[in-house]
Amino acid sequence: MWPFIKKEFYHIFRDIRSMVILFGMPVAQVLLFGFAITTDIKDVPIAILDHSKDHVTREITSKLLSSGYFILESNINSNDGIGNSFKRGSVKEVVVFEENFAKKLEKEGKANVQLILDASEPNTATMINAYTSGIINTYSMQMMKTSGKIPMSIITESKMLYNSELKSVYMFVPGVITILLMLVSTMMTSISITREKEMGTMEALLVSPLKPIQIIIGKVIPYILLSFINLIVILLMAKFVFGMPIQGSVVLLLLESILFIVMALALGILISAVSKSQQQAMLLSMFGLLLPTIMLSGFIFPVENMPYILQLISHVMPSKWFIIIVKAIMLKGVGIAYFWKETLIIFGTTVFLIAMSVKKFKLRLE
Amino acid sequence: MRTILFIIQKEFIQIFRDKAMLPIIFIVPVFQLLILSYTATFEIKNINFVVVDHDKSVQSVQLKSKFMGSAFFNFIGETKDYETAEEALRRGTADQILVIEPDFEKNLQLEKYAKIQVVTNGINGSAASLMGAYATQIISDFNREIIIDEFPLANVNLPIDTHPSYWYNPELNYITFMVPGILVLLVTIIGMFLSSMNLVKEKEIGTIEQINVTPIKKYQFIAGKLIPFWVIANIDLAIGLILAYLVFKIPVIGSVVLLFGVASVYLIAVLSLGLFVSTMTNTMQQAMFISWFFLVIFILMSGLFTPVESMPNWAQILNYINPVAYFIKINRMIMLKGSGFMDFQREFYLLLTYAIAILSLAIARYRKTT
């Protein structure tokens, strides 16, 4: 048994390129997610179409530009310019002040600003609209306050629990952990076993005195170790680079992760048992597994807003439950009492997958 | 030329006789497009909220019913104290808590000033900020209503009115935004994986030796390898565009010919990249890993999910070497806004340069000797 595990380790560790990728990938992903991937609105290029050009419109413009959310791309003079700047993609919003803005405001107590948004990116458009009208409303509120027009006001105090600065890295770290564990455990094992099949060395292993179960265990142990190292690296980075806390018990987190790794490995063995070539195994894990894992697990997109059928499908994604568990431990700091159900689901899936793959593997022996 | 045709023929035979590969090449992308487009949504509906009402006055009840009446909120219950409510947040049964202070109505009447606390689960930052914004919106609407009730003569409308108008996507449909991006994603994944796996596979099973000893020239070999994948990826794109039109009712507003023209250049870049990975690796496992590594980075930084403008400067500079970012941008421009060639010529020339550079690199790296 030992020499066999040693062989597997040699196989994996002598391949420097794969090792660099295996350990470089989590680092690169966490850094990217942490620093680059953000949905915040900042430095949005806008254009101003000012039909009035008076002191009020100038004041509002400078309020918008000094907010840090917008930068002035151009001043345009006519409505025709709007379509062109949108088509080039050089601006995301055009702020249009109507004619005689300040005069109307003074005489009728009312003036109009039109915000034209490039809504081909709907979310960004909504946010830009919210920020712009927020700034303009604050300006109008101040005008009202100075003239004493607000009789009573309710102040909303907003408080964000678990992630008070709304950092996106808090959301992504649990997802990245899950994806990487899946990638290393499921994809690597499935490919490494089908590879032995394809090269014909599996025959050699099967006729050796090793039992099939020993072969499988020998195959997966190095990957358990690799996954575990990756997990630790990500957690350390999350903590020390991004200041993401681990509120709950680290031991519990590691135990749950081991359970998930075993589940992912069992899945990998099953995939290798049903696919004939490395390429098949790869594409199967890629399309059948990784993309759904990313899309349906609540990693980036909240599951609750998806069509009902997709929500049902998401229930059979073990990664969804694992992400819930990781978030609960790391961010909410709660114990097993809060997610024993999720743990049980992953455990059940693991048992099921192991049973399935043992059955399939035996069939192949004949 | 004849040599190239023979290699192309060989590649097609190899691809089409593998029964497992056909569905992966043609059917899986269809499913992906259909499913991914529905999953990729940041829209927020059904915010589960809990109320802690310490006041229990007429106005606090009115405020509560205002929340219950909103399409965004889903009332799940009321708790006596804040602790129980926070427990619901911890369990994940609630997303937001509305806390009304004990003397809400009294303060409002006497001091003309009262506080409401809204506590939101902030783990998903972007969702949380939207949830916070919705709650604030409802509360300020409520504020306006009670002013009108109590002071019918007061003019509570803000003096400056803002009217948003949303161009190109007036219903703010998120799917419209995602479909062009997902099309690019699928074409990219298929192209990159087919090409990066292919040469390595020949290496691994040893057939590359047999080709190396023939008089086939380097460029002929590479062309013969790339053209079949290029054709397949273009067919995938066509299928995707037809589905986008039939299922999601998203027509190509700009020129379809232009779209395929850009796609052709883009695919040369992607396929060459795959081929380049192929020349650097010895096993399919390595090739797959390296392509996956670059793909994930390319996709995440491409602006598919998050706006490129929000990224820090260094990340935007890094995007110059990201072909996916160019094509997603151009594809969205053509499909959604009907932009013409002049609108994105800068991106196009950069993409073209990129394709030529990476193709030359791949040809240069490929050696007939081992």
XYZ file of C-alpha atoms in Angstrom:
736
model
C 0.000 0.000 0.000
C 2.664 2.545 0.997
C 4.823 2.167 -2.079
C 1.716 2.724 -4.163
C 0.843 5.973 -2.410
C 4.476 7.006 -2.828
C 4.219 6.339 -6.546
C 1.180 8.588 -6.759
C 2.975 11.357 -4.920
C 5.917 11.121 -7.305
C 3.510 11.258 -10.206
C 1.952 14.467 -8.996
C 4.863 16.303 -7.473
C 7.393 15.755 -10.214
C 5.159 17.687 -12.573
C 6.335 21.174 -11.716
C 3.987 22.981 -14.117
C 0.879 21.457 -12.632
C 2.147 22.122 -9.135
C 2.717 25.789 -9.905
C -0.798 26.040 -11.297
C -2.306 24.090 -8.419
C -0.839 26.392 -5.835
C -0.737 29.516 -7.933
C -4.377 29.300 -8.861
C -5.915 29.764 -5.428
C -3.572 32.633 -4.726
C -4.339 34.327 -8.034
C -8.065 33.792 -7.688
C -8.340 35.079 -4.176
C -6.245 38.122 -5.056
C -8.331 38.819 -8.139
C -11.598 38.429 -6.324
C -10.383 40.473 -3.455
C -8.928 43.376 -5.364
C -10.301 43.413 -8.868
C -13.768 41.957 -8.879
C -16.054 44.507 -7.430
C -19.480 45.776 -8.230
C -18.885 49.153 -6.642
C -19.642 52.249 -8.646
C -16.581 54.432 -9.035
C -15.247 56.800 -11.705
C -18.163 56.257 -14.070
C -17.680 58.314 -17.250
C -20.650 60.640 -17.765
C -21.572 63.429 -20.152
C -23.466 66.603 -19.301
C -25.999 68.201 -21.627
C -26.705 71.544 -20.018
C -29.381 73.535 -21.843
C -29.412 76.170 -19.134
C -25.823 76.777 -17.984
C -26.689 78.758 -14.856
C -25.365 78.772 -11.293
C -27.662 75.947 -10.082
C -26.845 73.510 -12.883
C -23.155 74.282 -12.441
C -23.415 73.665 -8.725
C -25.187 70.327 -9.242
C -22.610 69.308 -11.855
C -19.757 70.032 -9.527
C -21.537 68.117 -6.721
C -21.806 65.103 -9.055
C -18.202 65.291 -10.165
C -16.758 65.804 -6.714
C -18.591 62.779 -5.337
C -15.924 60.352 -6.585
C -18.514 58.254 -8.409
C -18.385 60.117 -11.702
C -15.836 61.628 -14.017
C -16.762 64.059 -16.761
C -16.078 62.542 -20.150
C -17.510 65.372 -22.228
C -19.940 68.269 -22.336
C -22.324 67.775 -25.208
C -24.454 70.402 -26.845
C -27.336 68.594 -28.485
C -29.483 65.515 -28.099
C -27.880 63.938 -31.173
C -24.616 63.509 -29.331
C -26.169 61.124 -26.817
C -26.615 58.110 -29.095
C -23.124 58.426 -30.490
C -21.392 58.493 -27.129
C -23.429 55.483 -25.991
C -22.614 53.505 -29.121
C -18.914 54.102 -28.675
C -19.351 53.049 -25.071
C -17.429 56.106 -23.915
C -20.067 57.247 -21.427
C -22.590 55.412 -19.269
C -24.885 58.276 -18.403
C -25.914 61.617 -19.816
C -27.319 64.186 -17.388
C -29.678 66.591 -19.140
C -30.658 69.904 -17.510
C -33.685 71.585 -19.037
C -33.689 75.170 -20.270
C -34.009 78.030 -17.794
C -33.314 75.657 -14.939
C -32.543 78.174 -12.184
C -35.307 80.532 -13.289
C -37.938 77.804 -13.222
C -36.728 76.632 -9.846
C -37.110 80.106 -8.455
C -40.448 80.968 -10.039
C -42.338 77.670 -10.140
C -40.430 75.908 -7.381
C -39.797 73.058 -9.757
C -37.211 72.044 -12.365
C -36.382 68.863 -14.221
C -33.231 66.839 -14.672
C -33.267 63.954 -17.075
C -30.860 61.080 -16.559
C -30.287 59.026 -19.683
C -28.600 55.731 -18.951
C -26.951 53.105 -21.081
C -29.018 50.213 -19.748
C -27.339 47.512 -21.799
C -25.747 46.881 -18.401
C -28.921 46.985 -16.328
C -27.394 46.627 -12.887
C -24.810 49.284 -13.394
C -27.507 51.512 -14.877
C -29.739 51.071 -11.825
C -26.884 51.828 -9.483
C -25.726 54.862 -11.459
C -29.287 56.155 -11.444
C -29.555 55.606 -7.697
C -26.278 57.430 -7.014
C -27.013 60.345 -9.313
C -30.542 60.947 -8.111
C -29.289 60.471 -4.557
C -26.808 63.306 -4.973
C -29.377 65.561 -6.651
C -32.000 64.768 -4.010
C -29.597 65.571 -1.213
C -28.991 68.894 -2.908
C -32.721 69.581 -3.128
C -33.279 68.473 0.447
C -30.753 71.022 1.583
C -32.575 73.672 -0.409
C -35.809 72.680 1.332
C -34.218 72.595 4.748
C -32.798 76.079 4.408
C -36.248 77.272 3.478
C -37.712 75.314 6.408
C -40.127 73.171 4.455
C -39.728 69.736 6.059
C -42.162 69.326 8.989
C -40.989 65.934 10.230
C -38.441 63.380 9.268
C -37.705 59.733 9.852
C -34.044 58.871 9.829
C -33.139 55.418 8.578
C -30.135 53.900 10.225
C -28.760 51.127 8.099
C -26.570 48.488 9.670
C -24.862 45.665 7.815
C -24.242 42.560 9.867
C -21.358 40.120 9.314
C -19.736 42.296 6.656
C -20.094 45.878 7.722
C -18.030 47.330 4.874
C -19.789 45.152 2.277
C -16.515 43.772 0.998
C -17.051 41.456 -1.933
C -14.150 39.278 -0.863
C -16.262 38.021 2.076
C -18.758 36.698 -0.403
C -16.195 35.197 -2.735
C -13.771 33.433 -0.417
C -16.228 30.657 0.539
C -17.001 30.211 -3.158
C -13.361 30.086 -4.204
C -12.640 27.497 -1.528
C -15.481 25.345 -2.806
C -14.518 25.636 -6.466
C -10.900 24.811 -5.783
C -11.680 21.827 -3.616
C -13.950 20.586 -6.380
C -11.359 21.269 -9.035
C -8.469 19.622 -7.282
C -10.385 16.738 -5.823
C -12.909 15.871 -8.503
C -11.173 16.859 -11.703
C -7.689 15.777 -10.765
C -8.721 12.339 -9.503
C -11.055 11.645 -12.382
C -8.384 12.576 -14.890
C -5.612 10.732 -13.136
C -7.624 7.498 -12.983
C -8.836 7.681 -16.590
C -5.274 8.408 -17.591
C -4.141 5.105 -16.161
C -6.967 3.487 -18.073
C -6.032 5.195 -21.303
C -2.353 4.442 -21.003
C -3.098 0.849 -20.125
C -1.269 1.022 -16.808
C -4.548 0.394 -15.005
C -4.373 -3.216 -16.168
C -1.010 -3.522 -14.555
C -2.357 -2.148 -11.288
C -5.391 -4.407 -11.343
C -3.373 -7.586 -11.802
C -1.099 -6.582 -8.923
C -1.865 -7.969 -5.475
C -3.434 -4.626 -4.519
C -7.163 -4.709 -3.917
C -9.278 -2.273 -5.982
C -10.170 -0.390 -2.835
C -6.487 0.010 -2.033
C -5.825 1.346 -5.501
C -8.526 3.921 -5.070
C -7.359 4.943 -1.626
C -3.823 5.234 -2.877
C -5.022 7.404 -5.740
C -6.994 9.808 -3.600
C -4.700 10.311 -0.614
C -2.297 12.688 -2.399
C -5.226 14.747 -3.593
C -6.726 14.965 -0.124
C -3.415 16.372 1.013
C -3.196 18.814 -1.881
C -6.734 20.051 -1.359
C -6.054 20.507 2.293
C -2.922 22.561 1.690
C -4.854 24.716 -0.762
C -7.600 25.243 1.761
C -5.115 26.392 4.383
C -3.436 28.767 1.919
C -6.751 30.378 0.995
C -7.813 30.744 4.615
C -4.495 32.331 5.563
C -4.731 34.767 2.665
C -8.315 35.649 3.444
C -7.293 36.384 6.999
C -4.005 38.176 6.559
C -4.361 39.877 3.193
C -8.014 40.847 3.307
C -8.650 40.856 7.031
C -11.544 38.445 6.687
C -12.335 37.048 10.109
C -12.989 33.444 11.020
C -15.623 33.983 13.682
C -16.422 30.363 14.372
C -14.396 27.299 15.159
C -11.473 26.588 12.849
C -11.508 22.910 13.765
C -15.131 22.615 12.752
C -14.389 24.387 9.472
C -11.546 21.980 8.707
C -13.683 18.953 9.581
C -16.502 20.094 7.326
C -13.983 20.727 4.581
C -12.592 17.208 4.889
C -16.104 15.852 4.561
C -16.578 17.927 1.433
C -13.204 16.858 0.015
C -14.135 13.193 0.493
C -17.422 13.864 -1.269
C -15.640 15.550 -4.174
C -13.163 12.680 -4.446
C -15.956 10.127 -4.546
C -17.519 12.126 -7.338
C -14.212 12.138 -9.188
C -13.933 8.365 -8.896
C -17.456 7.978 -10.196
C -16.730 10.208 -13.192
C -13.591 8.237 -13.980
C -15.569 5.007 -13.782
C -18.115 6.147 -16.364
C -15.809 7.911 -18.821
C -13.539 6.190 -21.272
C -10.990 8.861 -22.079
C -9.297 11.694 -20.252
C -10.921 14.158 -22.563
C -14.369 12.862 -21.712
C -13.639 12.916 -18.019
C -12.376 16.436 -18.339
C -15.285 17.817 -20.286
C -17.711 15.970 -18.053
C -16.254 17.524 -14.927
C -15.957 20.864 -16.654
C -19.435 21.263 -18.071
C -21.365 18.893 -15.863
C -19.758 20.041 -12.694
C -17.731 23.187 -12.524
C -20.001 25.540 -14.388
C -23.131 24.425 -12.522
C -21.133 24.670 -9.323
C -20.240 28.244 -10.093
C -23.675 29.250 -11.284
C -26.057 27.326 -9.056
C -24.291 27.321 -5.736
C -24.915 30.897 -4.784
C -21.228 31.602 -5.299
C -21.771 34.738 -7.366
C -25.495 34.898 -7.981
C -28.028 34.488 -5.190
C -30.024 31.292 -5.699
C -33.240 32.752 -4.259
C -33.818 34.912 -7.328
C -33.557 32.169 -9.905
C -36.499 30.478 -11.593
C -38.080 27.833 -9.387
C -36.825 24.857 -11.425
C -33.249 26.021 -11.129
C -33.710 26.449 -7.405
C -34.797 22.818 -7.248
C -31.730 21.755 -9.227
C -29.518 23.782 -6.929
C -30.641 21.584 -4.026
C -28.697 18.640 -5.413
C -25.506 20.696 -5.684
C -23.445 19.700 -2.662
C -21.391 22.847 -3.174
C -24.417 24.986 -2.369
C -24.706 23.428 1.078
C -20.983 23.626 1.649
C -20.917 27.333 0.830
C -23.720 27.909 3.333
C -21.721 26.059 5.970
C -18.483 27.946 5.264
C -20.246 31.300 5.413
C -21.998 30.357 8.622
C -18.752 29.361 10.326
C -16.501 32.094 9.001
C -18.805 35.103 8.995
C -21.648 34.377 11.377
C -19.546 32.438 13.854
C -22.219 29.872 14.607
C -21.825 26.210 15.554
C -22.987 22.886 14.176
C -26.487 23.418 15.626
C -27.145 25.885 12.813
C -26.131 23.693 9.917
C -26.445 20.062 10.938
C -28.992 19.607 8.158
C -26.575 20.851 5.494
C -23.826 18.660 6.932
C -26.135 15.666 6.845
C -26.969 16.317 3.188
C -23.290 16.378 2.233
C -22.687 13.265 4.303
C -25.561 11.460 2.597
C -24.303 12.478 -0.841
C -20.840 11.199 0.048
C -22.147 7.803 1.113
C -24.259 7.575 -2.025
C -21.368 8.497 -4.315
C -18.978 6.082 -2.653
C -21.509 3.261 -2.965
C -22.084 4.090 -6.623
C -18.415 4.256 -7.510
C -17.537 1.056 -5.667
C -20.265 -0.674 -7.661
C -19.077 0.761 -10.967
C -15.462 0.050 -10.215
C -16.168 -3.608 -9.459
C -18.027 -4.001 -12.742
C -14.963 -2.851 -14.572
C -12.879 -5.603 -13.035
C -14.740 -8.329 -14.871
C -3.224 23.507 -49.872
C -4.146 19.896 -50.540
C -2.091 18.869 -47.537
C -4.044 21.224 -45.322
C -7.305 19.808 -46.650
C -6.182 16.296 -45.792
C -5.303 17.274 -42.245
C -8.632 19.050 -41.893
C -10.384 15.952 -43.143
C -8.518 13.822 -40.643
C -9.417 16.162 -37.781
C -13.089 16.188 -38.687
C -13.194 12.400 -38.911
C -11.523 12.181 -35.508
C -13.947 14.619 -33.933
C -17.106 13.186 -35.429
C -16.443 9.538 -34.799
C -16.146 10.168 -31.072
C -19.790 9.775 -30.094
C -19.260 11.281 -26.676
C -17.686 14.438 -28.035
C -20.506 15.437 -30.349
C -23.065 16.210 -27.657
C -20.382 17.974 -25.665
C -19.562 20.183 -28.605
C -23.069 20.979 -29.759
C -25.693 20.169 -27.143
C -24.000 21.121 -23.909
C -23.463 24.740 -25.018
C -27.158 25.014 -25.771
C -28.085 23.896 -22.284
C -25.455 26.131 -20.810
C -26.807 29.143 -22.637
C -30.346 28.412 -21.546
C -29.524 27.675 -17.933
C -26.747 30.168 -17.341
C -28.781 33.031 -18.719
C -31.481 32.376 -16.175
C -29.103 31.885 -13.265
C -26.949 34.905 -13.850
C -29.114 37.470 -12.188
C -28.379 40.048 -9.562
C -31.991 41.089 -9.332
C -33.333 41.100 -5.817
C -36.865 40.010 -5.076
C -38.440 38.384 -2.040
C -36.304 39.870 0.705
C -37.247 37.948 3.835
C -37.726 40.424 6.621
C -38.531 40.320 10.315
C -40.015 43.171 12.284
C -39.187 44.104 15.865
C -41.838 46.635 16.820
C -41.114 48.158 20.236
C -43.681 50.870 19.712
C -46.887 49.150 18.544
C -48.537 52.415 17.649
C -50.797 53.307 14.746
C -47.908 54.656 12.730
C -45.567 51.758 13.371
C -48.288 49.386 12.160
C -48.762 51.553 9.069
C -45.052 51.417 8.331
C -45.062 47.637 8.700
C -47.941 47.215 6.286
C -46.125 49.472 3.860
C -43.274 46.947 3.823
C -45.657 44.010 3.528
C -47.316 45.630 0.546
C -44.047 45.969 -1.342
C -43.271 43.433 -4.046
C -39.643 43.264 -2.907
C -40.338 42.218 0.646
C -41.553 38.989 2.061
C -42.760 39.324 5.648
C -41.853 36.272 7.674
C -42.817 37.316 11.174
C -42.528 39.609 14.109
C -40.391 39.027 17.158
C -40.561 40.462 20.658
C -36.928 41.383 20.983
C -34.002 42.098 18.731
C -32.083 39.021 19.861
C -34.677 36.622 18.421
C -34.716 38.552 15.187
C -30.952 38.407 14.858
C -31.160 34.690 15.490
C -33.308 34.421 12.352
C -30.602 36.263 10.419
C -28.006 33.897 11.797
C -30.069 30.875 10.792
C -30.490 32.332 7.355
C -34.289 32.387 7.500
C -34.326 36.180 7.295
C -32.261 38.691 5.315
C -33.278 41.914 6.945
C -34.617 43.210 10.247
C -36.702 46.319 10.720
C -36.386 47.718 14.245
C -38.882 50.349 15.369
C -37.831 52.214 18.517
C -40.148 52.338 21.582
C -41.330 55.939 21.227
C -41.479 56.062 17.463
C -44.858 57.729 17.127
C -44.405 59.981 20.137
C -41.034 61.207 18.912
C -42.440 61.821 15.486
C -45.302 63.905 16.889
C -43.414 65.833 19.530
C -39.859 66.038 18.341
C -40.714 65.856 14.625
C -37.910 63.384 14.411
C -37.738 59.585 14.821
C -35.390 56.742 14.025
C -35.813 53.418 12.300
C -33.103 50.842 12.290
C -32.679 48.507 9.344
C -30.294 45.597 9.885
C -29.210 43.672 6.808
C -27.215 40.506 6.290
C -24.178 41.981 4.569
C -22.357 38.848 3.437
C -23.342 39.357 -0.181
C -22.254 42.958 -0.443
C -23.986 43.968 -3.648
C -27.288 42.330 -2.701
C -27.074 43.905 0.741
C -26.651 47.409 -0.596
C -29.688 46.949 -2.820
C -31.740 45.600 0.078
C -30.686 48.572 2.177
C -31.654 50.950 -0.618
C -35.110 49.385 -1.039
C -35.831 49.659 2.673
C -34.690 53.268 2.785
C -36.875 54.044 -0.206
C -39.981 52.607 1.472
C -39.300 54.497 4.672
C -38.879 57.815 2.897
C -42.088 57.221 0.931
C -43.806 56.572 4.237
C -42.302 59.743 5.623
C -43.786 61.741 2.744
C -47.197 60.130 3.215
C -47.480 60.977 6.882
C -46.450 64.540 6.194
C -49.227 64.816 3.633
C -51.651 63.345 6.186
C -50.733 65.750 8.921
C -49.922 68.843 6.930
C -52.087 68.685 3.817
C -50.863 72.086 2.722
C -47.159 71.399 2.911
C -45.334 71.039 -0.352
C -43.248 67.954 0.265
C -42.151 67.285 -3.252
C -38.514 67.913 -3.873
C -37.967 70.980 -6.017
C -35.691 69.206 -8.485
C -37.217 66.237 -10.246
C -35.033 63.513 -11.702
C -36.402 61.319 -14.479
C -34.337 58.326 -15.465
C -34.696 56.911 -18.951
C -33.068 53.627 -19.750
C -31.810 53.198 -23.280
C -31.245 49.921 -25.136
C -32.889 47.922 -22.363
C -35.809 49.905 -20.975
C -37.120 47.058 -18.848
C -33.706 46.606 -17.270
C -33.811 42.959 -18.148
C -30.702 41.281 -16.809
C -30.906 38.407 -19.259
C -30.530 40.820 -22.162
C -27.246 41.877 -20.653
C -25.981 38.397 -19.860
C -26.817 36.518 -23.080
C -24.239 38.223 -25.339
C -21.617 37.661 -22.659
C -22.508 34.024 -22.122
C -22.363 33.414 -25.880
C -18.772 34.613 -25.838
C -18.053 32.466 -22.816
C -19.336 29.287 -24.456
C -17.512 29.830 -27.733
C -14.358 30.549 -25.776
C -14.556 27.465 -23.594
C -15.222 25.155 -26.533
C -12.503 26.702 -28.675
C -9.865 26.854 -25.987
C -10.401 23.326 -24.745
C -10.653 21.640 -28.123
C -7.471 23.279 -29.320
C -5.427 22.949 -26.140
C -6.318 19.280 -25.692
C -5.828 18.294 -29.291
C -2.103 18.563 -29.872
C -1.323 17.231 -26.425
C -3.474 14.232 -27.110
C -1.400 13.436 -30.177
C 1.699 13.867 -28.052
C 0.391 11.596 -25.339
C -0.640 8.767 -27.617
C 2.467 9.225 -29.719
C 0.827 9.946 -33.070
C 2.569 13.310 -33.233
C 5.767 11.450 -34.082
C 4.131 9.992 -37.160
C 3.077 13.429 -38.352
C 6.473 14.916 -37.550
C 8.263 12.478 -39.866
C 6.002 13.358 -42.807
C 6.878 16.270 -45.120
C 3.937 18.304 -43.742
C 5.074 21.864 -43.055
C 4.580 23.530 -39.708
C 2.105 26.110 -40.966
C 0.118 23.445 -42.805
C -0.137 21.356 -39.694
C -1.224 24.270 -37.513
C -3.735 25.481 -40.095
C -5.129 21.977 -40.470
C -5.537 21.790 -36.705
C -7.086 25.201 -36.228
C -9.575 25.406 -39.086
C -11.857 22.568 -37.901
C -12.178 24.084 -34.425
C -12.682 27.491 -35.920
C -15.581 26.135 -37.976
C -17.083 24.315 -34.991
C -16.882 27.358 -32.741
C -18.503 29.534 -35.395
C -21.328 27.024 -35.751
C -21.754 27.085 -31.979
C -21.958 30.860 -32.116
C -24.594 30.682 -34.856
C -26.673 28.220 -32.843
C -26.326 30.494 -29.830
C -27.449 33.565 -31.742
C -30.488 31.744 -33.112
C -31.415 30.596 -29.599
C -30.911 34.086 -28.215
C -33.364 35.325 -30.799
C -35.941 32.547 -30.450
C -35.860 31.919 -26.718
C -34.816 35.221 -25.198
C -36.099 37.500 -27.968
C -32.749 39.224 -28.193
C -32.099 40.131 -31.822
C -28.741 41.320 -33.078
C -29.396 45.022 -33.514
C -26.132 45.638 -35.368
C -24.734 43.779 -38.328
C -24.574 39.980 -38.077
C -21.844 39.857 -40.720
C -19.746 42.242 -38.666
C -20.353 40.108 -35.596
C -19.080 36.973 -37.329
C -16.170 38.941 -38.740
C -15.046 39.964 -35.258
C -15.786 36.477 -33.937
C -13.512 34.969 -36.588
C -10.589 37.118 -35.523
C -11.352 36.488 -31.874
C -11.484 32.730 -32.407
C -8.063 32.788 -34.062
C -6.746 34.407 -30.888
C -8.450 31.899 -28.603
C -7.549 28.838 -30.659
C -3.935 29.954 -30.981
C -3.830 30.478 -27.261
C -5.060 26.926 -26.775
C -2.512 25.668 -29.269
C 0.203 27.619 -27.522
C -0.727 25.969 -24.216
C -0.645 22.679 -26.074
C 2.920 23.211 -27.256
C 4.082 24.033 -23.753
C 2.668 20.948 -22.079
C 3.175 17.225 -22.240
C -0.009 15.750 -20.792
C -3.673 16.553 -21.208
C -3.958 17.056 -17.481
C -1.377 19.817 -17.581
C -2.944 21.380 -20.645
C -6.352 21.339 -19.060
C -5.080 22.899 -15.897
C -3.238 25.682 -17.578
C -6.155 26.517 -19.878
C -8.569 26.433 -16.978
C -6.294 28.709 -14.999
C -6.109 31.334 -17.714
C -9.763 30.999 -18.644
C -10.956 31.623 -15.113
C -8.835 34.734 -14.857
C -9.844 35.944 -18.316
C -13.528 35.389 -17.636
C -13.569 36.969 -14.207
C -11.767 40.045 -15.449
C -13.659 40.332 -18.714
C -16.567 42.318 -17.365
C -18.956 39.425 -17.873
C -20.323 39.690 -14.348
C -18.889 42.871 -12.927
C -18.262 46.202 -14.635
C -14.704 46.653 -15.898
C -14.788 50.319 -14.915
C -15.032 49.430 -11.237
C -11.797 47.501 -11.309
C -8.608 49.123 -10.044
C -6.265 50.595 -12.657
C -3.726 47.785 -12.647
C -6.482 45.309 -13.357
C -7.750 47.373 -16.279
C -4.225 47.496 -17.705
C -3.973 43.729 -17.303
C -7.094 43.500 -19.420
C -5.111 44.569 -22.481
C -3.928 40.976 -22.750
C -7.386 39.555 -22.153
C -9.026 38.627 -25.473
C -12.298 37.713 -23.745
C -12.724 41.279 -22.510
C -12.471 42.688 -26.039
C -14.976 40.320 -27.538
C -17.503 40.584 -24.726
C -17.393 44.343 -25.054
C -17.724 44.301 -28.837
C -20.390 41.596 -28.842
C -22.543 43.518 -26.400
C -22.084 46.685 -28.423
C -23.133 45.024 -31.683
C -25.963 42.935 -30.256
C -27.527 45.428 -27.885
C -26.662 48.879 -29.166
C -26.153 48.271 -32.862
C -22.692 49.830 -32.805
C -20.803 49.866 -36.093
C -17.187 49.151 -36.907
C -16.065 52.742 -36.325
C -17.358 52.590 -32.754
C -15.038 49.813 -31.688
C -12.189 49.963 -34.181
C -9.608 50.501 -31.464
C -10.658 47.306 -29.666
C -10.821 45.465 -32.960
C -7.297 46.390 -34.031
C -5.958 45.451 -30.612
C -7.720 42.107 -30.905
C -6.332 41.587 -34.401
C -2.785 42.358 -33.262
C -3.287 39.999 -30.375
C -4.503 37.191 -32.648
C -1.560 37.580 -35.035
C 0.953 37.755 -32.190
C -0.293 34.707 -30.367
C -0.640 32.695 -33.585
C 2.954 33.442 -34.555
C 4.035 32.532 -31.052
C 2.213 29.202 -31.269
C 3.740 28.409 -34.665
C 7.175 29.373 -33.410
C 6.842 27.234 -30.300
C 5.759 24.148 -32.185
C 8.795 22.025 -33.010
C 8.835 19.028 -35.220
C 11.630 17.601 -33.128
C 11.160 16.504 -29.565
